[in-house]
Structure formats: structure tokens, C-alpha cells
Backbone as JSON Lines, residues from 0, in Angstrom:
{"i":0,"aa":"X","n":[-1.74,-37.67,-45.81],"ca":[-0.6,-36.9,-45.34],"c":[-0.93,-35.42,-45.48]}
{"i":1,"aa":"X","n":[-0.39,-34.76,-44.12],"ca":[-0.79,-33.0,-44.36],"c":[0.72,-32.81,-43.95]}
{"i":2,"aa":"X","n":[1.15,-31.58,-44.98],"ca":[1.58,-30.2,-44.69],"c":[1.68,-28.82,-44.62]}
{"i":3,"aa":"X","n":[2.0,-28.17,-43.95],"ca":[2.05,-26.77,-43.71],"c":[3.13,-25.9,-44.29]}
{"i":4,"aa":"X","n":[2.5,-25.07,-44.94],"ca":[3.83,-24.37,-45.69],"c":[4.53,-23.41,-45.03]}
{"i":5,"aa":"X","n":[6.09,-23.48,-44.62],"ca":[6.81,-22.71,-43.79],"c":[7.38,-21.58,-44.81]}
{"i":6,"aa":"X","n":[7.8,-21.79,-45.81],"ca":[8.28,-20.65,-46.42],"c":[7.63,-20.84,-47.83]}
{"i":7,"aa":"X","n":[8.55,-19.61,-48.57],"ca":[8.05,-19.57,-50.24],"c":[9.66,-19.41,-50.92]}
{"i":8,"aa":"X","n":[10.65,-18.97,-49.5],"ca":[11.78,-18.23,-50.44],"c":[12.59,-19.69,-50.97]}
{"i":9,"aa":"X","n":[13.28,-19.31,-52.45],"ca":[13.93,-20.12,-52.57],"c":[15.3,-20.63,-51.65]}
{"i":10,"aa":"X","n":[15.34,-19.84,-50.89],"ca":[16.81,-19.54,-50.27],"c":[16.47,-20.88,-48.87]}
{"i":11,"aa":"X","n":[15.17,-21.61,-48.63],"ca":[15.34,-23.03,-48.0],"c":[15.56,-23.81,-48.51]}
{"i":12,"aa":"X","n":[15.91,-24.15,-49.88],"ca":[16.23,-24.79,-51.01],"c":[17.77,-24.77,-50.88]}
{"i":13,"aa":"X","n":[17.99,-25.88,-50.04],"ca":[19.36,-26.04,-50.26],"c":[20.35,-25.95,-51.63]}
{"i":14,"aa":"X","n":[21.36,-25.31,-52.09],"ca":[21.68,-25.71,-53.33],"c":[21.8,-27.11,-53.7]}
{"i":15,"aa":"X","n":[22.46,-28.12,-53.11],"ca":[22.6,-29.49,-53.41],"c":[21.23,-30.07,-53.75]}
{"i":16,"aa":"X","n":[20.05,-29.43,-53.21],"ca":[18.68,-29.9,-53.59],"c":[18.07,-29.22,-54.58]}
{"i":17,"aa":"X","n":[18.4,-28.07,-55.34],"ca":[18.08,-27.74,-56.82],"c":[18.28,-28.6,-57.64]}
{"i":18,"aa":"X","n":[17.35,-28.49,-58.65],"ca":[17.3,-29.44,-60.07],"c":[16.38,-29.04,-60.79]}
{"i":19,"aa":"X","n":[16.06,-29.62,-61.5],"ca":[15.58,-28.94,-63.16],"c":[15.41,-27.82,-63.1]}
{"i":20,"aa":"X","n":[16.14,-27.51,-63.26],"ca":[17.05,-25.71,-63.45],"c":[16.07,-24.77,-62.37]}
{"i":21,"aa":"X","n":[16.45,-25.03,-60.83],"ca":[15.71,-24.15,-60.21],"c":[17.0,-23.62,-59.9]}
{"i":22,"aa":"X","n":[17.08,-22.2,-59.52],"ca":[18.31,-21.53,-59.21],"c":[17.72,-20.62,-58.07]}
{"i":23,"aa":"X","n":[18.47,-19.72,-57.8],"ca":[18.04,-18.37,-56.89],"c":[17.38,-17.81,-57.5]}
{"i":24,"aa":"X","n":[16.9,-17.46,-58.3],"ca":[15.72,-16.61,-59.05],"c":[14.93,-17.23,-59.03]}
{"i":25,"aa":"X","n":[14.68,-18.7,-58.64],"ca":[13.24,-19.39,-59.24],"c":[12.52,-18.83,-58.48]}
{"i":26,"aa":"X","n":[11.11,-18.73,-58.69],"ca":[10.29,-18.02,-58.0],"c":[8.79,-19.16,-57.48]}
{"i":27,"aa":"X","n":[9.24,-19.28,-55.83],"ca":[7.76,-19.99,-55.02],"c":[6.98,-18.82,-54.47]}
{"i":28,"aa":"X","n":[6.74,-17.8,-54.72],"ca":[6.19,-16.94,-54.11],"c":[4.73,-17.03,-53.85]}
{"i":29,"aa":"X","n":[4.38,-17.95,-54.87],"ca":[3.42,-18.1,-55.29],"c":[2.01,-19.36,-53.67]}
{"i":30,"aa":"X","n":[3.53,-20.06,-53.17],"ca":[3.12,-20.38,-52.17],"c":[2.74,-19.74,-50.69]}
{"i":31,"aa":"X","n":[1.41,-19.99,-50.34],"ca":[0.71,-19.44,-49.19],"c":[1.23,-20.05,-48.02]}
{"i":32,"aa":"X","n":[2.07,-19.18,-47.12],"ca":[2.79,-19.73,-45.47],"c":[2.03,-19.53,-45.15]}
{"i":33,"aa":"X","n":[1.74,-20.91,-44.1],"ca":[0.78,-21.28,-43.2],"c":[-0.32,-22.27,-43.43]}
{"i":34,"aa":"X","n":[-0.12,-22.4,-45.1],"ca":[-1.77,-23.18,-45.6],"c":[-1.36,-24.55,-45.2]}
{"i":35,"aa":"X","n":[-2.18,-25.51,-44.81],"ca":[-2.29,-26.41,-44.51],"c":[-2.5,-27.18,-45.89]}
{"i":36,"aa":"X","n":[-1.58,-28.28,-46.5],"ca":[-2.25,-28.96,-47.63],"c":[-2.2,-30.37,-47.36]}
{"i":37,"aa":"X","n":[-3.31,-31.16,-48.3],"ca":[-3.06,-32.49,-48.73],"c":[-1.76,-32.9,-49.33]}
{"i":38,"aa":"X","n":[-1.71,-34.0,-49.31],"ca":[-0.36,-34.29,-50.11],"c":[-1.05,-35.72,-50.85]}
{"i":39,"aa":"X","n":[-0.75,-35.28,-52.52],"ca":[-1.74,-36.08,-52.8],"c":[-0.72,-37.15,-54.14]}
{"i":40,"aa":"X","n":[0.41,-37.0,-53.49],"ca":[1.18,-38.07,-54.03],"c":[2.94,-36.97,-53.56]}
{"i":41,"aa":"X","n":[3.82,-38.43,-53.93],"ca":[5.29,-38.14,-53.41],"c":[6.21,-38.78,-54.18]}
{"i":42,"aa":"X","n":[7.52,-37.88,-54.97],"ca":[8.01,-37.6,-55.76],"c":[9.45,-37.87,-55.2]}
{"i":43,"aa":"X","n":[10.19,-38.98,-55.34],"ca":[11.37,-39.09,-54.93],"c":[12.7,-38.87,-55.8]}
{"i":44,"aa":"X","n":[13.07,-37.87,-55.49],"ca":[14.1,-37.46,-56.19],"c":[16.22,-37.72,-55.54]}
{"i":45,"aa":"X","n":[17.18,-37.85,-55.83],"ca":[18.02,-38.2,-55.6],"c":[18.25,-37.28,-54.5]}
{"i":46,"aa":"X","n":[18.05,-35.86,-54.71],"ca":[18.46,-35.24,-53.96],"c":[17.59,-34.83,-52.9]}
{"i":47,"aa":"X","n":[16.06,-35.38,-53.37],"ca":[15.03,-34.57,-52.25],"c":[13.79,-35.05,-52.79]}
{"i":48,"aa":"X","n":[12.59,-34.92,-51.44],"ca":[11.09,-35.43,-51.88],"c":[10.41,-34.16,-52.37]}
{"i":49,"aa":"X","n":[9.7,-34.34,-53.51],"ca":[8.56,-33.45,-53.73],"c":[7.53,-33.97,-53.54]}
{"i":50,"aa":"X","n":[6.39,-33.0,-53.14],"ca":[4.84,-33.08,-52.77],"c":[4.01,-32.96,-53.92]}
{"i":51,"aa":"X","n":[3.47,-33.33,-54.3],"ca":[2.29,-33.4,-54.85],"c":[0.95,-32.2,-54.49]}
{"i":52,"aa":"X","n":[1.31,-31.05,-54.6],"ca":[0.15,-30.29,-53.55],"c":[-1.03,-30.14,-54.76]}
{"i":53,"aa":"X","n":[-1.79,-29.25,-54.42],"ca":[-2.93,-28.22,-55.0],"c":[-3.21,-27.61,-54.25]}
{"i":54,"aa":"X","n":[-3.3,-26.05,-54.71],"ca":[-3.28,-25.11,-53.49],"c":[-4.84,-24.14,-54.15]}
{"i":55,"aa":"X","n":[-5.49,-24.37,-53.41],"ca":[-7.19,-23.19,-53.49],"c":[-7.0,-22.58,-55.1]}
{"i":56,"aa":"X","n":[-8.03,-23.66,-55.5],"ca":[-8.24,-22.61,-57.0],"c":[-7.55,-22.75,-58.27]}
{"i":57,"aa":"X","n":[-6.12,-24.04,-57.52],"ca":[-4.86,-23.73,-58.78],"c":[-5.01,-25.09,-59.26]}
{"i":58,"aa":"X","n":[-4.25,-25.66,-60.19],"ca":[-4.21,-26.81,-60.97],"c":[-2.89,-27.55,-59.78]}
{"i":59,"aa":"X","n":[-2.89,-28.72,-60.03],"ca":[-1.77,-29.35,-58.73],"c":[0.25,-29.23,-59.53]}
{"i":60,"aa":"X","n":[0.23,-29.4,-58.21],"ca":[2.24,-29.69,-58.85],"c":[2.93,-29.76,-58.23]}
{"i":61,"aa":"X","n":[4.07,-30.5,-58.11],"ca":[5.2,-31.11,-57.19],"c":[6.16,-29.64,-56.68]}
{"i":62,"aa":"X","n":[5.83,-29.93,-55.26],"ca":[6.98,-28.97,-54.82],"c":[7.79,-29.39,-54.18]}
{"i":63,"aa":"X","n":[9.23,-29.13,-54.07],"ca":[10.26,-29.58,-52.91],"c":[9.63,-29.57,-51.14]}
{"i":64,"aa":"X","n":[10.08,-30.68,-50.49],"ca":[9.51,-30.71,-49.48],"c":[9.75,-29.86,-48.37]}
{"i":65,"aa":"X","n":[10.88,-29.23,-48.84],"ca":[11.34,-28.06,-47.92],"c":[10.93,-26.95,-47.72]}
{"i":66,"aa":"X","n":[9.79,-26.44,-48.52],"ca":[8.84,-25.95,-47.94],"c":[8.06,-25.97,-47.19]}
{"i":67,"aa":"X","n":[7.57,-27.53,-46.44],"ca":[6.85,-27.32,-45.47],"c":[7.21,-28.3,-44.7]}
{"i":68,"aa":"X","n":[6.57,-28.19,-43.61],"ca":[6.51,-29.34,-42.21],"c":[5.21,-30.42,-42.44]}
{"i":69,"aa":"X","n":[6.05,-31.07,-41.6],"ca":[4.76,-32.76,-41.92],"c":[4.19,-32.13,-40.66]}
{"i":70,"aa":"X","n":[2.62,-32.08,-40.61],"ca":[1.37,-31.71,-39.92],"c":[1.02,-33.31,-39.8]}
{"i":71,"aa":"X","n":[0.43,-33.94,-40.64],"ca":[0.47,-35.49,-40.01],"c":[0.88,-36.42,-41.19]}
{"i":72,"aa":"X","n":[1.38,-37.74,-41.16],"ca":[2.7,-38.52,-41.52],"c":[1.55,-39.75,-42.35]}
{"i":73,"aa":"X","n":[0.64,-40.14,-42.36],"ca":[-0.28,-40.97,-42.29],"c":[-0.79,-41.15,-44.19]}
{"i":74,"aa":"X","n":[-0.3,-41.9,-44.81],"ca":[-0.76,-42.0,-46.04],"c":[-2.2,-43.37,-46.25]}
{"i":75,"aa":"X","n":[-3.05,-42.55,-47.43],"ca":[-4.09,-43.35,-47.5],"c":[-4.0,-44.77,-47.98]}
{"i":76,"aa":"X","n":[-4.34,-45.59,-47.04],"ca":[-4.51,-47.15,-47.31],"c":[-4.35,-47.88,-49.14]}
{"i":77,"aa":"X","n":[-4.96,-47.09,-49.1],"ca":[-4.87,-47.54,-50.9],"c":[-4.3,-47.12,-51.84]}
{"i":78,"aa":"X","n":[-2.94,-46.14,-51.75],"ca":[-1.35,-45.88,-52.54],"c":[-0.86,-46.6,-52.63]}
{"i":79,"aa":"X","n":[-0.34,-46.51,-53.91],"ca":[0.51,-47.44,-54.43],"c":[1.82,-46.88,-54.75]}
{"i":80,"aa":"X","n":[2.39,-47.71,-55.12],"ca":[4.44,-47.01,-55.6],"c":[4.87,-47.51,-56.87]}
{"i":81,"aa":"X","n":[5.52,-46.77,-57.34],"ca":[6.36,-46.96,-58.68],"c":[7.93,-47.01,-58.73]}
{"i":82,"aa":"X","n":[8.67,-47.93,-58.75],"ca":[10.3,-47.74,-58.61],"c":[10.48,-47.24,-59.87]}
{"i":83,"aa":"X","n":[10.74,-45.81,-60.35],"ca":[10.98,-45.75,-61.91],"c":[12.0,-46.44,-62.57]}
{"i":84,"aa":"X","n":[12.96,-46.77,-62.18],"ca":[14.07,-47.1,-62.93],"c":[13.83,-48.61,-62.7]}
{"i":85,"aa":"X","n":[12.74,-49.68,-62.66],"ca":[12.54,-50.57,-62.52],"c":[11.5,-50.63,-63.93]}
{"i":86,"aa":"X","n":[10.68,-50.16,-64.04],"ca":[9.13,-49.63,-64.74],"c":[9.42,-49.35,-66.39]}
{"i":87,"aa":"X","n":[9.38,-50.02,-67.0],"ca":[9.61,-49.72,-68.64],"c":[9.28,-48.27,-68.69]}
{"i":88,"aa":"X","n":[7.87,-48.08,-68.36],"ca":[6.94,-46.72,-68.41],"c":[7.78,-45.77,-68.25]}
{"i":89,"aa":"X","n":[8.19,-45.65,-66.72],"ca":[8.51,-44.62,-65.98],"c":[10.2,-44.33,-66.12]}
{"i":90,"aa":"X","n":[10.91,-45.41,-66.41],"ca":[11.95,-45.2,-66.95],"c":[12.54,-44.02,-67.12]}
{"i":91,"aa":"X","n":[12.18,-43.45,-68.23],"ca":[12.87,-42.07,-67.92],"c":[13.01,-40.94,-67.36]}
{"i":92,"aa":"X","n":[11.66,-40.97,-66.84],"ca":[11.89,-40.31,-64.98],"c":[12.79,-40.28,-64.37]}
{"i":93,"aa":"X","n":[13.31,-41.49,-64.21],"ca":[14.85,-41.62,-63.64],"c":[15.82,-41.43,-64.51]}
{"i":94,"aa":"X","n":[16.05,-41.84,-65.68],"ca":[17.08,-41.22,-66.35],"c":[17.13,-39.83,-66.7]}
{"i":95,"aa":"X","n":[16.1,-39.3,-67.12],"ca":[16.04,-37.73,-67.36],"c":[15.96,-37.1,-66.4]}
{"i":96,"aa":"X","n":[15.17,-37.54,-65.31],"ca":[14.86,-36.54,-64.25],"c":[15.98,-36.83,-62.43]}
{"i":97,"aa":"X","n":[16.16,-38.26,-62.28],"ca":[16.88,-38.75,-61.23],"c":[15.6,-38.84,-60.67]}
{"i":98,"aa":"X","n":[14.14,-38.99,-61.1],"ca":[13.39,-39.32,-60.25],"c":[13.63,-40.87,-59.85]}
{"i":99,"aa":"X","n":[13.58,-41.36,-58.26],"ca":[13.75,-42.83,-58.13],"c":[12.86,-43.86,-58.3]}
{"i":100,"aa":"X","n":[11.51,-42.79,-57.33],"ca":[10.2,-43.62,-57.1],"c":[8.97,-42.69,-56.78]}
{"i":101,"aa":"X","n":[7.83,-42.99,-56.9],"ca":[6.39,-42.25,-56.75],"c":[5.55,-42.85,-56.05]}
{"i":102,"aa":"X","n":[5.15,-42.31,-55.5],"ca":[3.96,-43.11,-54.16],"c":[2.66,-41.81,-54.51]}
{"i":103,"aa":"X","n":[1.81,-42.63,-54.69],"ca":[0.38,-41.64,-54.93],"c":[-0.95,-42.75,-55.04]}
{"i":104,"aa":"X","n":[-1.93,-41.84,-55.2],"ca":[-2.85,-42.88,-55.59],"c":[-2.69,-43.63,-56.71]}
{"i":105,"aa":"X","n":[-3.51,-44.75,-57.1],"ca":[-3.46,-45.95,-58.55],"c":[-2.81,-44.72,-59.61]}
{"i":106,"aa":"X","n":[-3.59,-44.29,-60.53],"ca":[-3.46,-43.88,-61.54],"c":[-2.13,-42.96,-61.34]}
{"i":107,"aa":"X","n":[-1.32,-42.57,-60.87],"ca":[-0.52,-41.08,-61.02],"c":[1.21,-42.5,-60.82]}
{"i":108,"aa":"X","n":[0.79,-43.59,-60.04],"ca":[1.86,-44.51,-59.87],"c":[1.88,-45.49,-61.1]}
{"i":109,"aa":"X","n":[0.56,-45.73,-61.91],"ca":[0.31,-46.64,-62.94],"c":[0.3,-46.34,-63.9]}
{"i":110,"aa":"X","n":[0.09,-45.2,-64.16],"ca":[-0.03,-44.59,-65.78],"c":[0.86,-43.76,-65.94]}
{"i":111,"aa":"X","n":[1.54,-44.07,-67.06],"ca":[2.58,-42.53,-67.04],"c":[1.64,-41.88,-67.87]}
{"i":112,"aa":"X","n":[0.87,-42.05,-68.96],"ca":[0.37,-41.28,-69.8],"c":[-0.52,-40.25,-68.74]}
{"i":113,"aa":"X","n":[-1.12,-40.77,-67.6],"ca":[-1.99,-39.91,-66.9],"c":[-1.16,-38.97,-65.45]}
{"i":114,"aa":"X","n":[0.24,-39.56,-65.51],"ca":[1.41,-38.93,-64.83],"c":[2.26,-37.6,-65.49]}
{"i":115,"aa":"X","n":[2.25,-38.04,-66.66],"ca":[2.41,-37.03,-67.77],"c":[1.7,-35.56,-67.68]}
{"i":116,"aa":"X","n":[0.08,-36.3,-67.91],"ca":[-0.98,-35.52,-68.13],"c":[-1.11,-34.74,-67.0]}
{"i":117,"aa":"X","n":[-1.1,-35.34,-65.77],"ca":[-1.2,-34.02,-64.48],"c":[0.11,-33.24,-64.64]}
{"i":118,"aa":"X","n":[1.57,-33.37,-65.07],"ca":[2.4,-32.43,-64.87],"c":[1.82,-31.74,-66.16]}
{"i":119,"aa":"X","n":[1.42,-32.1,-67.31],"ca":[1.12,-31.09,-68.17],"c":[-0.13,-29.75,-68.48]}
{"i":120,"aa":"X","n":[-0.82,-30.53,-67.5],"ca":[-2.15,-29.88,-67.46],"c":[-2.75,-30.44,-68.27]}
{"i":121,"aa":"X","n":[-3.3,-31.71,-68.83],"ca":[-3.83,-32.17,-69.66],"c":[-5.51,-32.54,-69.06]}
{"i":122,"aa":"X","n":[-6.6,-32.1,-69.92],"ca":[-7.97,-32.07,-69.64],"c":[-8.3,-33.18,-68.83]}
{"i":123,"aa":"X","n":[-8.17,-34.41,-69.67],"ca":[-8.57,-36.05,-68.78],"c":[-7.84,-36.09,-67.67]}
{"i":124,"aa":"X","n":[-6.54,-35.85,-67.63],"ca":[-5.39,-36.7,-66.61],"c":[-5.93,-35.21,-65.32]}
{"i":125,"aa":"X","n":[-6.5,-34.03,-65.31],"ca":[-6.36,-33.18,-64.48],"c":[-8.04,-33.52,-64.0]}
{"i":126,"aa":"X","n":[-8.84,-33.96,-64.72],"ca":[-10.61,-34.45,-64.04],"c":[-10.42,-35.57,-63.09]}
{"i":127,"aa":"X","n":[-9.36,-36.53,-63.45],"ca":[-8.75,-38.14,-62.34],"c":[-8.32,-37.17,-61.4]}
{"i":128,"aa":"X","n":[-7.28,-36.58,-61.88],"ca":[-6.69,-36.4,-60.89],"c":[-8.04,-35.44,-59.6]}
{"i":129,"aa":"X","n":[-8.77,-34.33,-59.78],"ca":[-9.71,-34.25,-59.0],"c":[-10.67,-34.46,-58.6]}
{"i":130,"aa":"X","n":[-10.84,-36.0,-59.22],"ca":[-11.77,-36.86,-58.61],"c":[-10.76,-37.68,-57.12]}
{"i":131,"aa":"X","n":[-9.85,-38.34,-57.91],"ca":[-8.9,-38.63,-56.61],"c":[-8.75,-37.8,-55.47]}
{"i":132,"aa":"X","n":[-8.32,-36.3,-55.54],"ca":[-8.49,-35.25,-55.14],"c":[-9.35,-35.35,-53.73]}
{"i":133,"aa":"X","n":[-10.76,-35.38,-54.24],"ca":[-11.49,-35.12,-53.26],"c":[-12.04,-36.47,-52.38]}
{"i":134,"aa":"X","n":[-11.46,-37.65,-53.05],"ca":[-11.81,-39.02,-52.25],"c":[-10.23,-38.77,-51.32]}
{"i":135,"aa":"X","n":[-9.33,-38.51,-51.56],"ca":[-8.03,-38.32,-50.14],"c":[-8.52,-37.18,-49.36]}
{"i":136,"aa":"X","n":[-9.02,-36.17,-49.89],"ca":[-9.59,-34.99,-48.86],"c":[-10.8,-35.79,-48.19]}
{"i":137,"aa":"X","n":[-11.59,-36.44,-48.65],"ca":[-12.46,-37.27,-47.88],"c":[-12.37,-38.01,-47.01]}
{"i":138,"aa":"X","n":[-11.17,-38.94,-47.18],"ca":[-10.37,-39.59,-46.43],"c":[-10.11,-38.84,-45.21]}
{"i":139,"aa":"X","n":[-9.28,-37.79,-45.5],"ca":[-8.37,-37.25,-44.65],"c":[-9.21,-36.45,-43.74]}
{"i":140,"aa":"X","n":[-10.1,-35.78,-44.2],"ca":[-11.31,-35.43,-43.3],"c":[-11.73,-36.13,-42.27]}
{"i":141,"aa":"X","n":[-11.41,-37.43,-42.22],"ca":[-12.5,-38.36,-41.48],"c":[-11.22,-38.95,-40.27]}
{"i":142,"aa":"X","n":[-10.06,-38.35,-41.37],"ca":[-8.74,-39.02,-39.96],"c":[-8.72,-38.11,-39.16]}
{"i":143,"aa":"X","n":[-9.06,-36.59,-39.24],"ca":[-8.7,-35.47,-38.81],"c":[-9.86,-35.67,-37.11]}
């Protein structure tokens, strides 16, 4: 899956689609309009999908999808899904967070400890994660 980033301001951020305390001050500035990204897992939230990006240079992290446009719709053959509120693991994803469900590669849908570890920046869970990384950019290279 590719998207293109249309904005950075918070102000496409519907209010009804804020959550964990993003407000009008939160700051996406940080996102590049126009970059074309992978989407290297998807974050279902009650009110809205987050992406999974990594953007040139940076460590990865879920952004609201309303930042960008679907460039192409096409997820890699071998993702898997997590219903959290089904999942002992993931469980409180959904209770703490209203996350519902996760679609990504094996490890980021199977492990919370290594689901954890990419939102935390953790050494092991961030080397999977860019090994995965570059086998979906590989992938996706070859759909392109």
C-alpha cells in the first residue's frame, strides 16, 4: 500500500478524529507534502485509520490517515490481522486506546512485546521492524 502526503496541518484532523490527546496545537509539521510512502502496517481506531509510515532517515510511527491519499490500495500477500479486543495480548489496545484491529506484517500483528517495541523505539523491535521494512519496499518495488 502507498500514500501521498496531502497536508501536515492539524486542522485536516477532524475534531471527532482526535485522540490521545492530539488537539490544535499538536504539531505534524514534521510531515513532508507530497512524499510518497509505504504503509507498512494499519492501525484501526474507533474514530479513524492510522498508517504505519517511516519517513527518510526517521524511526517509523502511526499517523492519522488524513493526511494522505491512497496512491495504490494493494496490501502485501503475507499480512496478517489482529482483532485487539479479541487477543489476550492486545487487549488493551482496545481498552486503553479504542484501538479495534491491526493489519501489518507477522510480527507487529503477533507480538505485542515487538508492537510495543516499534511504538517505543526499542533496539530489537526497531532492527524487525527494518528488516520487514525493506522486504515490503521490495515487494512494492516490483508491483510498481
Amino acid at each position: 500500500m502507498q500514500v501521498r502526503c496531502i497536508s501536515n496541518s492539524v486542522n485536516v484532523l477532524p475534531v471527532a478524529s482526535r485522540c490521545n490527546y492530539e488537539t490544535e496545537k499538536t504539531d505534524f509539521s514534521f510531515l513532508n507534502v507530497g512524499l510518497l510512502h509505504n504503509v507498512y502496517g494499519l492501525q484501526f481506531l474507533s474514530c479513524r485509520v492510522d498508517y504505519l509510515i517511516c519517513q527518510p532517515e526517521q524511526n517509523p510511527f502511526f499517523i492519522p490517515s488524513y493526511f494522505f491519499e491512497v496512491q495504490n490500495a494493494l496490501l502485501p500477500p503475507y499480512w496478517s490481522m489482529c482483532t485487539t479486543y479479541s487477543d489476550v495480548d492486545y487487549r488493551c489496545l482496545f481498552d486503553l486506546f479504542h484501538i479495534n484491529a491491526l493489519i501489518g506484517y507477522h510480527e507487529l500483528v503477533t507480538s505485542y512485546v515487538h508492537y510495543t517495541g516499534v511504538i517505543e523505539r526499542e533496539n530489537d523491535a526497531l532492527c524487525l521492524f527494518f528488516k520487514e521494512k525493506k522486504r515490503i519496499d521490495d515487494w512494492q518495488q516490483k508491483k510498481n
